[in-house]
């Protein structure tokens, strides 16, 4: 059975709409630099670099750090919070904890929104500083083509 152009056109439009979300997918680069917090006497430093796929909510990140008082015992993404403001845990960063760690995690819509708003931070916790020894406020990297 042959279809008329009038029948095929709506099917073609529906197919284009169904597959067009892939074209809308957007990778957003985020980054942040570590600084000491909660009275850390040492000078922790380091960097977080991340890429967020805003369609799949997949966050790929690499965390480098040095100068902590001891090993990282746990790490999290916290928010929503602007710089200098504390907030609750939004997403656990899975271990093992070592400088140069790289992972991919799935985040929820609330965490994604906070990240895109610059309202999340990575917190590295140590035995000496269980509330957090180093903090890196995440921001959208405007130089990455945003």
Short mmCIF file of C-alpha atoms in Angstrom, two decimals:
data_model
loop_
_atom_site.label_atom_id
_atom_site.label_comp_id
_atom_site.label_asym_id
_atom_site.label_seq_id
_atom_site.Cartn_x
_atom_site.Cartn_y
_atom_site.Cartn_z
CA UNK A 1 0.00 0.00 0.00
CA UNK A 2 1.41 3.36 -1.05
CA UNK A 3 1.09 6.34 1.33
CA UNK A 4 0.17 9.78 0.07
CA UNK A 5 2.44 12.76 0.81
CA UNK A 6 -0.27 14.11 3.13
CA UNK A 7 -0.01 10.94 5.22
CA UNK A 8 3.80 10.85 5.21
CA UNK A 9 4.35 14.49 6.21
CA UNK A 10 2.87 14.19 9.72
CA UNK A 11 4.84 10.98 10.27
CA UNK A 12 8.07 12.69 9.18
CA UNK A 13 7.42 15.65 11.48
CA UNK A 14 6.69 13.32 14.40
CA UNK A 15 9.91 11.41 13.76
CA UNK A 16 11.92 14.66 13.61
CA UNK A 17 10.43 15.83 16.90
CA UNK A 18 11.09 12.48 18.58
CA UNK A 19 14.75 12.52 17.62
CA UNK A 20 15.39 16.27 17.96
CA UNK A 21 16.05 16.15 21.71
CA UNK A 22 19.47 14.70 20.98
CA UNK A 23 20.28 17.87 19.07
CA UNK A 24 19.26 19.94 22.11
CA UNK A 25 21.59 18.02 24.45
CA UNK A 26 24.15 20.36 25.89
CA UNK A 27 27.41 19.64 27.65
CA UNK A 28 28.24 22.30 30.21
CA UNK A 29 31.73 22.69 31.67
CA UNK A 30 32.01 23.49 35.37
CA UNK A 31 35.03 24.06 37.57
CA UNK A 32 36.13 25.19 40.99
CA UNK A 33 39.31 25.73 42.99
CA UNK A 34 39.83 24.39 46.50
CA UNK A 35 40.53 26.62 49.48
CA UNK A 36 40.63 25.79 53.18
CA UNK A 37 37.60 26.13 55.42
CA UNK A 38 36.44 25.48 58.97
CA UNK A 39 39.67 26.77 60.44
CA UNK A 40 42.04 24.59 58.44
CA UNK A 41 45.51 25.79 59.49
CA UNK A 42 47.14 24.27 56.42
CA UNK A 43 46.75 25.58 52.87
CA UNK A 44 44.74 23.00 50.93
CA UNK A 45 44.59 23.59 47.21
CA UNK A 46 43.43 21.84 44.08
CA UNK A 47 40.84 21.89 41.34
CA UNK A 48 37.60 20.27 40.25
CA UNK A 49 36.82 20.03 36.52
CA UNK A 50 33.47 18.65 35.40
CA UNK A 51 31.25 18.20 32.37
CA UNK A 52 27.49 18.00 32.80
CA UNK A 53 25.24 16.50 30.13
CA UNK A 54 22.04 18.45 30.72
CA UNK A 55 19.91 15.84 28.94
CA UNK A 56 21.09 12.67 30.68
CA UNK A 57 22.05 14.40 33.97
CA UNK A 58 25.43 12.63 33.82
CA UNK A 59 28.19 14.54 35.61
CA UNK A 60 31.76 13.54 34.75
CA UNK A 61 34.39 15.04 37.02
CA UNK A 62 38.03 14.93 38.04
CA UNK A 63 39.19 16.13 41.45
CA UNK A 64 42.81 17.03 42.21
CA UNK A 65 43.92 18.26 45.63
CA UNK A 66 46.92 18.61 47.92
CA UNK A 67 47.87 20.11 51.25
CA UNK A 68 45.18 18.48 53.40
CA UNK A 69 45.86 17.54 57.02
CA UNK A 70 45.30 13.85 56.20
CA UNK A 71 43.42 11.50 53.91
CA UNK A 72 39.96 12.41 52.67
CA UNK A 73 37.41 10.40 54.65
CA UNK A 74 34.37 11.41 52.58
CA UNK A 75 33.48 13.93 49.89
CA UNK A 76 30.22 15.44 48.66
CA UNK A 77 28.58 17.92 46.35
CA UNK A 78 26.75 20.35 48.64
CA UNK A 79 24.08 22.91 47.83
CA UNK A 80 22.24 24.91 46.98
CA UNK A 81 24.60 27.52 48.38
CA UNK A 82 26.36 30.58 47.09
CA UNK A 83 30.04 31.15 47.97
CA UNK A 84 30.69 31.26 51.71
CA UNK A 85 27.31 29.77 52.62
CA UNK A 86 27.00 26.20 53.91
CA UNK A 87 24.38 23.74 52.71
CA UNK A 88 23.42 20.10 52.95
CA UNK A 89 24.67 17.20 50.89
CA UNK A 90 23.21 16.93 47.40
CA UNK A 91 25.31 14.03 46.07
CA UNK A 92 27.92 11.71 47.57
CA UNK A 93 31.22 11.57 45.71
CA UNK A 94 32.15 7.90 45.67
CA UNK A 95 35.60 6.79 46.81
CA UNK A 96 38.27 5.67 46.91
CA UNK A 97 39.43 9.18 47.72
CA UNK A 98 42.72 10.17 46.16
CA UNK A 99 43.94 13.11 44.16
CA UNK A 100 43.18 12.71 40.48
CA UNK A 101 40.01 10.72 41.10
CA UNK A 102 37.58 10.68 38.21
CA UNK A 103 33.99 9.44 38.21
CA UNK A 104 30.68 9.81 36.46
CA UNK A 105 27.52 10.13 38.54
CA UNK A 106 23.89 10.77 37.74
CA UNK A 107 22.44 13.81 39.45
CA UNK A 108 18.82 14.81 39.98
CA UNK A 109 17.09 17.84 38.48
CA UNK A 110 17.47 19.90 41.68
CA UNK A 111 21.23 19.32 41.79
CA UNK A 112 21.56 20.09 38.09
CA UNK A 113 19.68 23.36 38.51
CA UNK A 114 21.86 24.35 41.48
CA UNK A 115 25.03 23.52 39.53
CA UNK A 116 23.96 25.62 36.55
CA UNK A 117 23.20 28.46 38.97
CA UNK A 118 26.69 28.30 40.56
CA UNK A 119 25.14 27.17 43.84
CA UNK A 120 27.01 23.93 44.53
CA UNK A 121 30.39 23.17 46.01
CA UNK A 122 32.64 20.16 46.49
CA UNK A 123 33.59 19.53 50.10
CA UNK A 124 36.51 17.31 51.11
CA UNK A 125 36.22 16.01 54.67
CA UNK A 126 39.14 14.72 56.75
CA UNK A 127 39.44 13.21 60.23
CA UNK A 128 40.79 16.53 61.56
CA UNK A 129 37.98 18.47 59.85
CA UNK A 130 34.85 16.29 59.73
CA UNK A 131 32.70 19.27 58.63
CA UNK A 132 35.03 19.85 55.68
CA UNK A 133 38.62 20.93 55.24
CA UNK A 134 38.58 22.10 51.63
CA UNK A 135 35.81 23.63 49.53
CA UNK A 136 35.61 24.27 45.80
CA UNK A 137 32.65 26.39 44.72
CA UNK A 138 31.52 25.14 41.30
CA UNK A 139 30.76 27.59 38.54
CA UNK A 140 29.90 27.32 34.88
CA UNK A 141 33.06 27.75 32.84
CA UNK A 142 32.09 30.59 30.51
CA UNK A 143 35.33 30.22 28.52
CA UNK A 144 34.31 26.71 27.41
CA UNK A 145 31.89 28.04 24.81
CA UNK A 146 28.83 28.69 26.88
#
